[in-house]
JSON list of C-alpha atoms in Angstrom, two decimals:
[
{"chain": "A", "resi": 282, "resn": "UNK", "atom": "CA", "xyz": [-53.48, 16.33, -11.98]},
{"chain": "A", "resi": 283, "resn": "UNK", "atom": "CA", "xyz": [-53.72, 17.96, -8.41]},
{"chain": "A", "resi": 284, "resn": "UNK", "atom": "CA", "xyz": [-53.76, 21.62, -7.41]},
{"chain": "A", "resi": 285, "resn": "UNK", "atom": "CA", "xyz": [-52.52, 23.08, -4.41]},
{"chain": "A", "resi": 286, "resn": "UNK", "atom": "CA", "xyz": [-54.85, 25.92, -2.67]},
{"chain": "A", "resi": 287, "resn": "UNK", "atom": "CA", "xyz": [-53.15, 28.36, -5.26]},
{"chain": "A", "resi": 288, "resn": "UNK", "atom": "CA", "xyz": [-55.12, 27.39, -8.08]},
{"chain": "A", "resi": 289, "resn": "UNK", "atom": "CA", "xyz": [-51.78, 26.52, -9.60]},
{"chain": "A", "resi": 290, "resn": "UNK", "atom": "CA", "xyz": [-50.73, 22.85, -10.07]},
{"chain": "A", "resi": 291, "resn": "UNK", "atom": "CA", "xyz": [-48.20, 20.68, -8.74]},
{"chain": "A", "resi": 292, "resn": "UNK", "atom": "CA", "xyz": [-45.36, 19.49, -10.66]},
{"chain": "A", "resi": 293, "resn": "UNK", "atom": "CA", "xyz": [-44.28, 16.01, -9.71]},
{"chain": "A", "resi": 294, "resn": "UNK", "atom": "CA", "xyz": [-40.29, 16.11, -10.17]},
{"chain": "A", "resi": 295, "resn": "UNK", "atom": "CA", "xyz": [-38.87, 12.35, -11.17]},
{"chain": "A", "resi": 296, "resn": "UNK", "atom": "CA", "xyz": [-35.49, 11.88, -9.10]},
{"chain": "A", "resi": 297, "resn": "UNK", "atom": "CA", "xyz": [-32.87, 9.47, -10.48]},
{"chain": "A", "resi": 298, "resn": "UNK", "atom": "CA", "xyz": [-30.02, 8.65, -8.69]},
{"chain": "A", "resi": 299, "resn": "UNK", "atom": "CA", "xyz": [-26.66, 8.00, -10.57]},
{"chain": "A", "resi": 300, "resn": "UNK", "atom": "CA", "xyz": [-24.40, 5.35, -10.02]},
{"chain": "A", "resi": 301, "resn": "UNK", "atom": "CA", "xyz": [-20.27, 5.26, -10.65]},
{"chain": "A", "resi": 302, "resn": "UNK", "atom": "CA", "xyz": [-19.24, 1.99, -11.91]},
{"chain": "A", "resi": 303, "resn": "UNK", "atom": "CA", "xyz": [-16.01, 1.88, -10.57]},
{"chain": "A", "resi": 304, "resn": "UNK", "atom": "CA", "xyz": [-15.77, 4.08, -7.30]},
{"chain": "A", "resi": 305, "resn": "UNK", "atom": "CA", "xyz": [-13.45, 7.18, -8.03]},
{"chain": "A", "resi": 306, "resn": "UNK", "atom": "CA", "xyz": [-9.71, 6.31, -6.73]},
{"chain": "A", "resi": 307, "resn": "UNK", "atom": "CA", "xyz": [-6.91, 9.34, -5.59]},
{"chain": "A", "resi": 308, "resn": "UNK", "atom": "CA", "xyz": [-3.73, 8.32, -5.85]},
{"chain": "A", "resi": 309, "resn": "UNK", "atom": "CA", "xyz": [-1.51, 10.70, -4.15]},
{"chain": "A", "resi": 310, "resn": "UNK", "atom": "CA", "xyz": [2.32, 10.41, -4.60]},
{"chain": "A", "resi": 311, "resn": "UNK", "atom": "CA", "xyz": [4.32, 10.71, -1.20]},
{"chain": "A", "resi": 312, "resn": "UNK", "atom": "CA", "xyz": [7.96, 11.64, -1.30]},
{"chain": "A", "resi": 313, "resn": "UNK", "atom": "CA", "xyz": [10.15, 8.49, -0.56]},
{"chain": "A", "resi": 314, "resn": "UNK", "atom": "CA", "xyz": [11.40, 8.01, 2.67]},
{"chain": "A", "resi": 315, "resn": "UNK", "atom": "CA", "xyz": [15.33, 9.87, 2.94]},
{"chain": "A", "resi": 316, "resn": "UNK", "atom": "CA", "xyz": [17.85, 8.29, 4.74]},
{"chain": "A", "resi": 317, "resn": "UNK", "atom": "CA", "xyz": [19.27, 10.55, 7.71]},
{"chain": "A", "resi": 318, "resn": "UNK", "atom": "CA", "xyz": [23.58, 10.09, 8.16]},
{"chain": "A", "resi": 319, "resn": "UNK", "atom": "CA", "xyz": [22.53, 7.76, 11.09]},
{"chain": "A", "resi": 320, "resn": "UNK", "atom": "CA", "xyz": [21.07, 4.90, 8.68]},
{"chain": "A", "resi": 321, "resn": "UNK", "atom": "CA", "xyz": [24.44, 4.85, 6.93]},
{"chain": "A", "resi": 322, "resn": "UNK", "atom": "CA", "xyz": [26.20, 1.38, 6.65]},
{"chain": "A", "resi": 323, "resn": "UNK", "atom": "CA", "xyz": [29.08, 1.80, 9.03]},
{"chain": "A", "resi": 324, "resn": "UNK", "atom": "CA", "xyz": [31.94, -0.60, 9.57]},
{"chain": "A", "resi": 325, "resn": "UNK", "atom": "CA", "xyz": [31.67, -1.56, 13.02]},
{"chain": "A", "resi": 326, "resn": "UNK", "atom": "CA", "xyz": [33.26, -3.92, 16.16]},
{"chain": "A", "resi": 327, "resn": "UNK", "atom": "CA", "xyz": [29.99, -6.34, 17.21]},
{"chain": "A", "resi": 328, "resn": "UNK", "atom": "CA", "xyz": [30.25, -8.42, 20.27]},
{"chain": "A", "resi": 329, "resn": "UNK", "atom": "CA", "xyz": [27.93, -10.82, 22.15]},
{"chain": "A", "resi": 330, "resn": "UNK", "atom": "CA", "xyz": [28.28, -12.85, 25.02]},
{"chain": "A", "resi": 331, "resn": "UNK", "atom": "CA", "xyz": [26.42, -16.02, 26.55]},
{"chain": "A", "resi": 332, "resn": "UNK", "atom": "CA", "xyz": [26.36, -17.10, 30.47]},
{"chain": "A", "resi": 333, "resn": "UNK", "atom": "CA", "xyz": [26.97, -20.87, 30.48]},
{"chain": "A", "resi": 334, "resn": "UNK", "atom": "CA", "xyz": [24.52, -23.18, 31.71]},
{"chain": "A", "resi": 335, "resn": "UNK", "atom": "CA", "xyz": [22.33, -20.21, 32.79]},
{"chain": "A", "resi": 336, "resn": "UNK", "atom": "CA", "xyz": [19.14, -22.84, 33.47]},
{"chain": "A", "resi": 337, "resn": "UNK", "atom": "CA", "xyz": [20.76, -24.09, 36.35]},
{"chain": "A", "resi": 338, "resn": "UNK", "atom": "CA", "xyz": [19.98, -20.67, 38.61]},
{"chain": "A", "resi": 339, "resn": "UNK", "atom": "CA", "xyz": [16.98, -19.98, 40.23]},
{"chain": "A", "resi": 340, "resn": "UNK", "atom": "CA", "xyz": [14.73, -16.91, 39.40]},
{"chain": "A", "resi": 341, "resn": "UNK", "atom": "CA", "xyz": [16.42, -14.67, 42.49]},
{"chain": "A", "resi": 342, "resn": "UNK", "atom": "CA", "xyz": [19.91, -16.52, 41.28]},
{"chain": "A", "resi": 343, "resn": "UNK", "atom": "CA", "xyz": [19.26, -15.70, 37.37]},
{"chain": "A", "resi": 344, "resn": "UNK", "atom": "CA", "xyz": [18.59, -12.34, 38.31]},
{"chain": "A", "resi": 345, "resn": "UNK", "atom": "CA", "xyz": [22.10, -12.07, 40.04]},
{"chain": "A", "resi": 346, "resn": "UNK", "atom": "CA", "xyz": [23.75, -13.61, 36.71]},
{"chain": "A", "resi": 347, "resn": "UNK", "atom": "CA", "xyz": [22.58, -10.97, 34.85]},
{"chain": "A", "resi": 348, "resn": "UNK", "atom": "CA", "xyz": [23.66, -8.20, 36.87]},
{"chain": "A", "resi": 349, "resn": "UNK", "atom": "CA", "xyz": [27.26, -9.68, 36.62]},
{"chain": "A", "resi": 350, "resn": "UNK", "atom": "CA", "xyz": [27.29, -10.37, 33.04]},
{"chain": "A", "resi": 351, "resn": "UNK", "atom": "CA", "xyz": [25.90, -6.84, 32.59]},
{"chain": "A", "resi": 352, "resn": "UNK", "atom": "CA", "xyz": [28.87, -5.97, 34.69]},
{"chain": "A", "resi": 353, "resn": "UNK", "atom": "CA", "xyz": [31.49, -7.38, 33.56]},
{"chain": "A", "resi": 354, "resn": "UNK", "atom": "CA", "xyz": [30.83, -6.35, 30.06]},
{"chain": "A", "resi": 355, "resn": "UNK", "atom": "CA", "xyz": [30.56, -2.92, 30.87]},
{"chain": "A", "resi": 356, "resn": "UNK", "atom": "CA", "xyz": [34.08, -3.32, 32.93]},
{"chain": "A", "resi": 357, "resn": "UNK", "atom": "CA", "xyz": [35.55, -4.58, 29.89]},
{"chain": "A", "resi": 358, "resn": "UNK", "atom": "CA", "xyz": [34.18, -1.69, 27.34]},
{"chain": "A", "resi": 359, "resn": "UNK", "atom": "CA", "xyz": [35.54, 0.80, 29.58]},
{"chain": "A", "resi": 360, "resn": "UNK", "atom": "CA", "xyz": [38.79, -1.01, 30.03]},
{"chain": "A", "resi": 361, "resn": "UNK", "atom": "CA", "xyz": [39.35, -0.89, 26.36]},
{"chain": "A", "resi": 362, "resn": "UNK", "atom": "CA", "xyz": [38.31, 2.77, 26.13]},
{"chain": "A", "resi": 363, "resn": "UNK", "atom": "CA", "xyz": [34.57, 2.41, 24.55]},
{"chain": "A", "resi": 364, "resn": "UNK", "atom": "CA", "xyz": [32.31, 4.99, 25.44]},
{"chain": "A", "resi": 365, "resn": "UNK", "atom": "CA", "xyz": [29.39, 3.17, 27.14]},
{"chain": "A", "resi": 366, "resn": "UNK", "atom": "CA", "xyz": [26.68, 5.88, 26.17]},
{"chain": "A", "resi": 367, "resn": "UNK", "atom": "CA", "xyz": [27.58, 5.13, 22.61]},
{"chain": "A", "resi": 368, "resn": "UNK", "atom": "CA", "xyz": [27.22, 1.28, 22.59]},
{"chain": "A", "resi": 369, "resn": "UNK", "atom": "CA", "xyz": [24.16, -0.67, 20.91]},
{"chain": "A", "resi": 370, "resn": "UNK", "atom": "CA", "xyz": [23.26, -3.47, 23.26]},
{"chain": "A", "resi": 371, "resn": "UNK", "atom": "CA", "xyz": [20.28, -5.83, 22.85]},
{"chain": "A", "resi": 372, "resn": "UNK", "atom": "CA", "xyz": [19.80, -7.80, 26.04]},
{"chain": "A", "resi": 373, "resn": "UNK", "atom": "CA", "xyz": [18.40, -11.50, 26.25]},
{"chain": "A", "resi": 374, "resn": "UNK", "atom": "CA", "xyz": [17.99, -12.64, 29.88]},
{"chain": "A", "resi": 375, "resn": "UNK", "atom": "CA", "xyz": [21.48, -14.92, 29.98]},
{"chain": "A", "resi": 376, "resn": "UNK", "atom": "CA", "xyz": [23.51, -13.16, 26.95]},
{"chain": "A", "resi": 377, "resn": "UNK", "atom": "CA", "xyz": [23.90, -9.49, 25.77]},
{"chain": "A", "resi": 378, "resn": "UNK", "atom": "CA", "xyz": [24.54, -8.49, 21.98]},
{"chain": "A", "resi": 379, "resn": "UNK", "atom": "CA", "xyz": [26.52, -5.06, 21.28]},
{"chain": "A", "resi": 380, "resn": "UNK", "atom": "CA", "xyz": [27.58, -3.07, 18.86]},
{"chain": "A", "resi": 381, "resn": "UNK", "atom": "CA", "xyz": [30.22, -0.58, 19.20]},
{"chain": "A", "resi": 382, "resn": "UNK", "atom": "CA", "xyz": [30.45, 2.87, 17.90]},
{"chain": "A", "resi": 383, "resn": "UNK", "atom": "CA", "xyz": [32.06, 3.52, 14.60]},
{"chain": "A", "resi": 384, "resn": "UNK", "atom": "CA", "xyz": [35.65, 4.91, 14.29]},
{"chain": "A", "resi": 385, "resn": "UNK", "atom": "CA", "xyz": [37.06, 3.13, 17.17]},
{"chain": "A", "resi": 386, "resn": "UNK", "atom": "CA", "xyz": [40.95, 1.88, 17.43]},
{"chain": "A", "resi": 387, "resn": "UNK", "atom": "CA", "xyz": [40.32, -1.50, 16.88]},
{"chain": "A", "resi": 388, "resn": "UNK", "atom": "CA", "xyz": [44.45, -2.52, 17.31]},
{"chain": "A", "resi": 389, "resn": "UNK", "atom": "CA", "xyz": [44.42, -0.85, 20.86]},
{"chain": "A", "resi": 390, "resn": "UNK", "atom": "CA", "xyz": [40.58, -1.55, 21.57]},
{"chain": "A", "resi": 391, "resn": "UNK", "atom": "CA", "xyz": [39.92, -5.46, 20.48]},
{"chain": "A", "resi": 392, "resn": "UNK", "atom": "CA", "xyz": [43.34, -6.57, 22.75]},
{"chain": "A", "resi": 393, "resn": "UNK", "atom": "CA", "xyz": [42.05, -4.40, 25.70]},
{"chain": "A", "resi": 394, "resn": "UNK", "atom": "CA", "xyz": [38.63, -5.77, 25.27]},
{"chain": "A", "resi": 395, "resn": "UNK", "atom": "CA", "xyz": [39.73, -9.35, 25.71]},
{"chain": "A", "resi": 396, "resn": "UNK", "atom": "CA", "xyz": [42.13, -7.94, 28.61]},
{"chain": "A", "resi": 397, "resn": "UNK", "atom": "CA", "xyz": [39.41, -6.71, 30.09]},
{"chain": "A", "resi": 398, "resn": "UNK", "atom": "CA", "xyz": [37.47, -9.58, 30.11]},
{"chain": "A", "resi": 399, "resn": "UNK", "atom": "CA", "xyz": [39.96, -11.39, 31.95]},
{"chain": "A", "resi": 400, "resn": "UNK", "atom": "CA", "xyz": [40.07, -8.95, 34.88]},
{"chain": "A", "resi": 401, "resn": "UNK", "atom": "CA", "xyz": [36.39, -8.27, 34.89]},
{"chain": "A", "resi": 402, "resn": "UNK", "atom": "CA", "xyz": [35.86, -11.71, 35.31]},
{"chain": "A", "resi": 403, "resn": "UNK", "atom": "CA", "xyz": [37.93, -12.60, 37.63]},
{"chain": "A", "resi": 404, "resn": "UNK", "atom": "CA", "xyz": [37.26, -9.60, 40.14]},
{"chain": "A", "resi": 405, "resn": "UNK", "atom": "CA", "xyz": [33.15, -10.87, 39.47]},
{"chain": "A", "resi": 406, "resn": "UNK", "atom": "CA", "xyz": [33.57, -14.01, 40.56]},
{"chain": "A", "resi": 407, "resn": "UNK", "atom": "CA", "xyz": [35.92, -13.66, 43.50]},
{"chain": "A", "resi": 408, "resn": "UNK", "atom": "CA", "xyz": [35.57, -15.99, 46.61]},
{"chain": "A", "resi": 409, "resn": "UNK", "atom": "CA", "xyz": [31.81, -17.39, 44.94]},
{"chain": "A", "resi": 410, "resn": "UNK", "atom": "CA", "xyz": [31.21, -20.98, 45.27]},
{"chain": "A", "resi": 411, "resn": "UNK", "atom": "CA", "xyz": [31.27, -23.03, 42.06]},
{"chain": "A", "resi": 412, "resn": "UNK", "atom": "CA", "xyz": [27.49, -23.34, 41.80]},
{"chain": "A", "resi": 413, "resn": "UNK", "atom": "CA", "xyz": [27.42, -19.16, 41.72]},
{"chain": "A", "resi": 414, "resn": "UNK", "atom": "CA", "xyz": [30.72, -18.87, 39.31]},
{"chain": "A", "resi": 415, "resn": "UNK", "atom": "CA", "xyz": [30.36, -16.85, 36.11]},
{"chain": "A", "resi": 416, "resn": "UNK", "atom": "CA", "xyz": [31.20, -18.83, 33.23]},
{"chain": "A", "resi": 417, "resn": "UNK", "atom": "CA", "xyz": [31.19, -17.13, 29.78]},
{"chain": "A", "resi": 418, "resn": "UNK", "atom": "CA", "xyz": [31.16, -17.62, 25.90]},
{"chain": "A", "resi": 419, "resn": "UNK", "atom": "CA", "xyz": [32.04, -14.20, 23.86]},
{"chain": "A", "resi": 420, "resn": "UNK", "atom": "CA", "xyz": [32.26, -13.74, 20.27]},
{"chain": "A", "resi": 421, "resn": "UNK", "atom": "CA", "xyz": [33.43, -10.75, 18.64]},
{"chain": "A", "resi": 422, "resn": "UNK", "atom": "CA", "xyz": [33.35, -9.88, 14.85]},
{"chain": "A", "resi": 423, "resn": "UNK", "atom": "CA", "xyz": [33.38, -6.41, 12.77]},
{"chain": "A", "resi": 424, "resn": "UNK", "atom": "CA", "xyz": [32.20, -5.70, 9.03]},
{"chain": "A", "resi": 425, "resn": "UNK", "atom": "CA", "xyz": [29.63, -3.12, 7.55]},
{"chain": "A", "resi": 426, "resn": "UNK", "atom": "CA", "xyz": [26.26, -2.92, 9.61]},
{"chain": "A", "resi": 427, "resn": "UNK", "atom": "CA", "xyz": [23.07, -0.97, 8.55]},
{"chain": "A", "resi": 428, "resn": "UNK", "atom": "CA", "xyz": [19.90, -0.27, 10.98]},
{"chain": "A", "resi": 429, "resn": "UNK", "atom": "CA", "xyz": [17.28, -1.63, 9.79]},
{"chain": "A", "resi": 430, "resn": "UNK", "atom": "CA", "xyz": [13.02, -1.47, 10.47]},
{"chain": "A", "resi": 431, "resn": "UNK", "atom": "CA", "xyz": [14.08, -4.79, 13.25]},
{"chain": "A", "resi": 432, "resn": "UNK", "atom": "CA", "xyz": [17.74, -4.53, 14.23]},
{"chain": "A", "resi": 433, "resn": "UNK", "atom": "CA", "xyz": [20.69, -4.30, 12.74]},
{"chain": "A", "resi": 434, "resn": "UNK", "atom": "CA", "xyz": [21.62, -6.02, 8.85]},
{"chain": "A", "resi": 435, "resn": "UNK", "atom": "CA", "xyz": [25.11, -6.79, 7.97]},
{"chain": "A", "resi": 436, "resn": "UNK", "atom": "CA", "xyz": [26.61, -10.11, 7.65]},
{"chain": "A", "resi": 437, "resn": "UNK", "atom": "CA", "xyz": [28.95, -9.44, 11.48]},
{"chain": "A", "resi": 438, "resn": "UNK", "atom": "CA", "xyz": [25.84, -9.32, 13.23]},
{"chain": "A", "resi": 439, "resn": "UNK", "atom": "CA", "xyz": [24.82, -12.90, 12.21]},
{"chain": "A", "resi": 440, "resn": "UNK", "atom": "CA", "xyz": [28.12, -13.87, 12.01]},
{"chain": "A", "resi": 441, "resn": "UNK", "atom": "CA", "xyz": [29.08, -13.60, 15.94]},
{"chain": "A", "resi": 442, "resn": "UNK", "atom": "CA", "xyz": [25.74, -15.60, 16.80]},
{"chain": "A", "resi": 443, "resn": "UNK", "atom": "CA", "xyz": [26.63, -18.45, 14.60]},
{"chain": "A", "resi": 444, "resn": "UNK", "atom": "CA", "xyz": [29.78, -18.09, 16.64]},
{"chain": "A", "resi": 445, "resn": "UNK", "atom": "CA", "xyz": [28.27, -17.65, 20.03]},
{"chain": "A", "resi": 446, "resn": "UNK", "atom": "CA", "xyz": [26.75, -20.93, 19.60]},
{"chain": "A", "resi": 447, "resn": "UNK", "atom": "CA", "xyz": [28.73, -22.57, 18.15]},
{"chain": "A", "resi": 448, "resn": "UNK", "atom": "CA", "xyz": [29.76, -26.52, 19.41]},
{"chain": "A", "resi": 449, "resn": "UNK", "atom": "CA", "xyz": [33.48, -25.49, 18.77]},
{"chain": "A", "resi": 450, "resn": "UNK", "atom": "CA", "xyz": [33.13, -22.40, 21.90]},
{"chain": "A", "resi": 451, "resn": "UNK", "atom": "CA", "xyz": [31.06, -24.56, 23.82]},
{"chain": "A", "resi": 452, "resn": "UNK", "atom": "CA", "xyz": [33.11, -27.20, 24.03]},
{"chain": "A", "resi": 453, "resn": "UNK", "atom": "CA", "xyz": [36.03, -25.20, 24.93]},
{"chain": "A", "resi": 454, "resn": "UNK", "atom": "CA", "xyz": [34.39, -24.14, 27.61]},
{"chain": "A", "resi": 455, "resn": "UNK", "atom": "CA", "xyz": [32.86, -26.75, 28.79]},
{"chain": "A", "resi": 456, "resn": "UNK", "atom": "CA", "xyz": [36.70, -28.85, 28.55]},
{"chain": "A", "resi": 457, "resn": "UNK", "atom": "CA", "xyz": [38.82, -26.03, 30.87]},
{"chain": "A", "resi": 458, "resn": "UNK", "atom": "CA", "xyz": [37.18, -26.14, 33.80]},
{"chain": "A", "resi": 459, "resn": "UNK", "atom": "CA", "xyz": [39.70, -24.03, 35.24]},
{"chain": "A", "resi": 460, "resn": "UNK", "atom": "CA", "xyz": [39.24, -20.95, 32.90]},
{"chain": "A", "resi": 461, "resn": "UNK", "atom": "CA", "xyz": [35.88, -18.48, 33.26]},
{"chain": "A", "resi": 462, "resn": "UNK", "atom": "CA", "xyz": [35.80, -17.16, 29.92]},
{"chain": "A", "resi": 463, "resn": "UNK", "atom": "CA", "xyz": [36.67, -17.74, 26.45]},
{"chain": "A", "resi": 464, "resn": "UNK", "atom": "CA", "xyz": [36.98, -15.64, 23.16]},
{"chain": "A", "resi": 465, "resn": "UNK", "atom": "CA", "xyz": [35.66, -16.33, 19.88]},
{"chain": "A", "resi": 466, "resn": "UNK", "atom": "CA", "xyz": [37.31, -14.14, 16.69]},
{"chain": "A", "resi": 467, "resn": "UNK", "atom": "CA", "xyz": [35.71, -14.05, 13.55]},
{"chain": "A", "resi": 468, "resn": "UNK", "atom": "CA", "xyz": [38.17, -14.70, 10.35]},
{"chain": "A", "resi": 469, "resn": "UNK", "atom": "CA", "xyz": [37.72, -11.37, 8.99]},
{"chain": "A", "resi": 470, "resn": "UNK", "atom": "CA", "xyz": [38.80, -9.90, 13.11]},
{"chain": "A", "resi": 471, "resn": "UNK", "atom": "CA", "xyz": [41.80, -11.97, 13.34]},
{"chain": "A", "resi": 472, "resn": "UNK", "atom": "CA", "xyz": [42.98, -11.22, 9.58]},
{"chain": "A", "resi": 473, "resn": "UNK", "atom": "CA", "xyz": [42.47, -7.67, 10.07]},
{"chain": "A", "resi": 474, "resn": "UNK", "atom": "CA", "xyz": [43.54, -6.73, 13.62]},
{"chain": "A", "resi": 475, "resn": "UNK", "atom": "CA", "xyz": [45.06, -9.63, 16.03]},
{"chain": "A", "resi": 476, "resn": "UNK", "atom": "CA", "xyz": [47.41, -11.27, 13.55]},
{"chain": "A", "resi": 477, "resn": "UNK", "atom": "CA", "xyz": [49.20, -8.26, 13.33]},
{"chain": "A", "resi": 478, "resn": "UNK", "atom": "CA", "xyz": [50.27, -8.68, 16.95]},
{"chain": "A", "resi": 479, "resn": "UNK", "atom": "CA", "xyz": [49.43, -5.29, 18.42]},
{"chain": "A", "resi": 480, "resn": "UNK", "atom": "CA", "xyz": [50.27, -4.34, 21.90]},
{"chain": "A", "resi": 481, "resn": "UNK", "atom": "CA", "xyz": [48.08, -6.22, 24.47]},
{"chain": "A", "resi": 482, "resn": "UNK", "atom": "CA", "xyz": [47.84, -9.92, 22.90]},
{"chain": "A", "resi": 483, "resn": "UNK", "atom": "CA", "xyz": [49.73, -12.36, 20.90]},
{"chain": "A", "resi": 484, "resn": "UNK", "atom": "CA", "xyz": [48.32, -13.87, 17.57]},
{"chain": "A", "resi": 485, "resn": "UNK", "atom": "CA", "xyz": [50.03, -17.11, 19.01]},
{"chain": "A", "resi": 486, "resn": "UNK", "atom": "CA", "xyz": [47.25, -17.31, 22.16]},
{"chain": "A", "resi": 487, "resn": "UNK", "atom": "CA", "xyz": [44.92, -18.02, 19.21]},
{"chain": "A", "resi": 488, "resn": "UNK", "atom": "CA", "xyz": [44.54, -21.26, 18.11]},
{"chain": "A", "resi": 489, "resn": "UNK", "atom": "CA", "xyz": [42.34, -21.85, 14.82]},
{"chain": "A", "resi": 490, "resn": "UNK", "atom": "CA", "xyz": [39.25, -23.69, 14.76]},
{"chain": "A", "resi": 491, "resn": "UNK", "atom": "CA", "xyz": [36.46, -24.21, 12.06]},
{"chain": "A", "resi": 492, "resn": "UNK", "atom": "CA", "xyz": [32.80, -23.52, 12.48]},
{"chain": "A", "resi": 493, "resn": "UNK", "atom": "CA", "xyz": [30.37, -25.82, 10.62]},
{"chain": "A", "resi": 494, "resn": "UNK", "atom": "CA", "xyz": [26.57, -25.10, 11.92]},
{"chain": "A", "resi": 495, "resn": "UNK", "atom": "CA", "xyz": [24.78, -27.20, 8.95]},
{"chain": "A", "resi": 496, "resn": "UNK", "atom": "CA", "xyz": [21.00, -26.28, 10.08]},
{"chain": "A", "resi": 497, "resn": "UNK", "atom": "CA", "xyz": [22.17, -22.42, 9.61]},
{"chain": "A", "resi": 498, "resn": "UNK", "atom": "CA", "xyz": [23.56, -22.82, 6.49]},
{"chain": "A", "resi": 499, "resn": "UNK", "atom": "CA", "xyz": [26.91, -21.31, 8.15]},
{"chain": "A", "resi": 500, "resn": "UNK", "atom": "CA", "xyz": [30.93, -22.64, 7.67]},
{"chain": "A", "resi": 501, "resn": "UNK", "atom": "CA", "xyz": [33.74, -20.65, 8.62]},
{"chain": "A", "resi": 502, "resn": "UNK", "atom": "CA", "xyz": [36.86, -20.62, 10.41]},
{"chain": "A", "resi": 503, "resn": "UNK", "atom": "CA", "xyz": [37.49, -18.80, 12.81]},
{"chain": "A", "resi": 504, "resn": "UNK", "atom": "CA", "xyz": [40.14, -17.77, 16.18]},
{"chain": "A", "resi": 505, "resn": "UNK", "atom": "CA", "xyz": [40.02, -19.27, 19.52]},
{"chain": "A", "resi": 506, "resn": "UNK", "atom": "CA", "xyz": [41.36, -17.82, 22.55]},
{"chain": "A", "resi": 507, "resn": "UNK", "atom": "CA", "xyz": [41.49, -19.49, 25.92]},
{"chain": "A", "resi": 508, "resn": "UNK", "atom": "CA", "xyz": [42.98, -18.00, 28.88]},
{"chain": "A", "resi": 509, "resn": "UNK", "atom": "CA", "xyz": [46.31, -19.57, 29.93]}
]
């Protein structure tokens, strides 16, 4: 036993530290996540387009191509009517995806659209050489779309790419040489809205086609139109 200079002795105190098993966990319980009016699965119009044999420009010339594409597709939203400020477009260097705002006229919008592709396109590529030309493939479609965390969900929006690349617009393309453009309608489109024959185009310019794209798991038929 020691003392200190007090005369009184020192008390040696034993310290034990404690150990939790199992660290202490807080769960704390957020509120889930609401969903504003925006995220809403609207029926919408969805269109995309592709440049044809885009590869063939170089950079400065691919540049170009894009401006006209860009373009024309805004000529032909605002020939049909379409607020541009309100369209959903998701570019790719040689093709442009869109989706159109919800309660439009689709009778008086979908013929103007394709209307105003054809005078878009011909006004864009007016006295170019054929190496410069604009040649493109456009596929429209409409059904219920929902944003999502990555884009958009909703079977349209896969739906018009399957048609986009599809052999059966390709080829047509590639086979009239002397047309710039062509349109293709999803089943569910030309049911719903150009087999009715509203004012602008005839159901009879379409000509029926079917859409087999085995690696995507995708079969359909679907509308071709080719400029006469």
């Amino acid at each position: 036993m020691s003392f200190a200079r007090t005369g009184l002795p020192l008390l040696r105190r034993r310290l034990d530290h404690h150990h939790v098993p199992t660290p202490w966990r807080l769960c704390v319980v957020l509120p889930a996540r609401r969903r504003s009016s925006d995220d809403q699965p609207r029926v919408r119009l969805c269109m995309a387009a592709d440049i044809e044999h885009y590869s063939r420009f170089g950079n400065p010339e691919a540049m170009v191509a894009q401006e006209r594409l860009l373009q024309v597709l805004r000529r032909a939203r605002a020939h049909a009517g379409v607020e541009e400020s309100a369209v959903i477009t998701e570019g790719a260097g040689d093709s442009q995806f869109a989706i159109l705002p919800e309660n439009l006229d689709e009778a008086r919008v979908v013929p103007l659209l394709i209307e105003g592709l054809a005078h878009a396109m011909r006004d864009v590529n007016r006295g170019l050489e054929s190496h410069h030309r604009l040649r493109i493939r456009t596929a429209m479609d409409r059904g219920l779309l929902t944003p999502s965390v990555n884009g958009w969900v909703g079977t349209a929006t896969i739906a018009v790419h399957r048609l986009l690349d599809s052999p059966a617009l390709r080829s047509a393309l590639a086979a009239n040489t002397g047309v710039d453009h062509v349109v293709m309608a999803s089943r569910t489109l030309f049911k719903d809205v150009l087999r009715h024959g509203y004012p602008g185009i005839s159901p009879d310019a379409f000509r029926e086609v079917g859409v087999d794209i085995p690696g995507k798991g995708f079969s359909e038929q679907a509308w071709l139109f080719v400029p006469g």
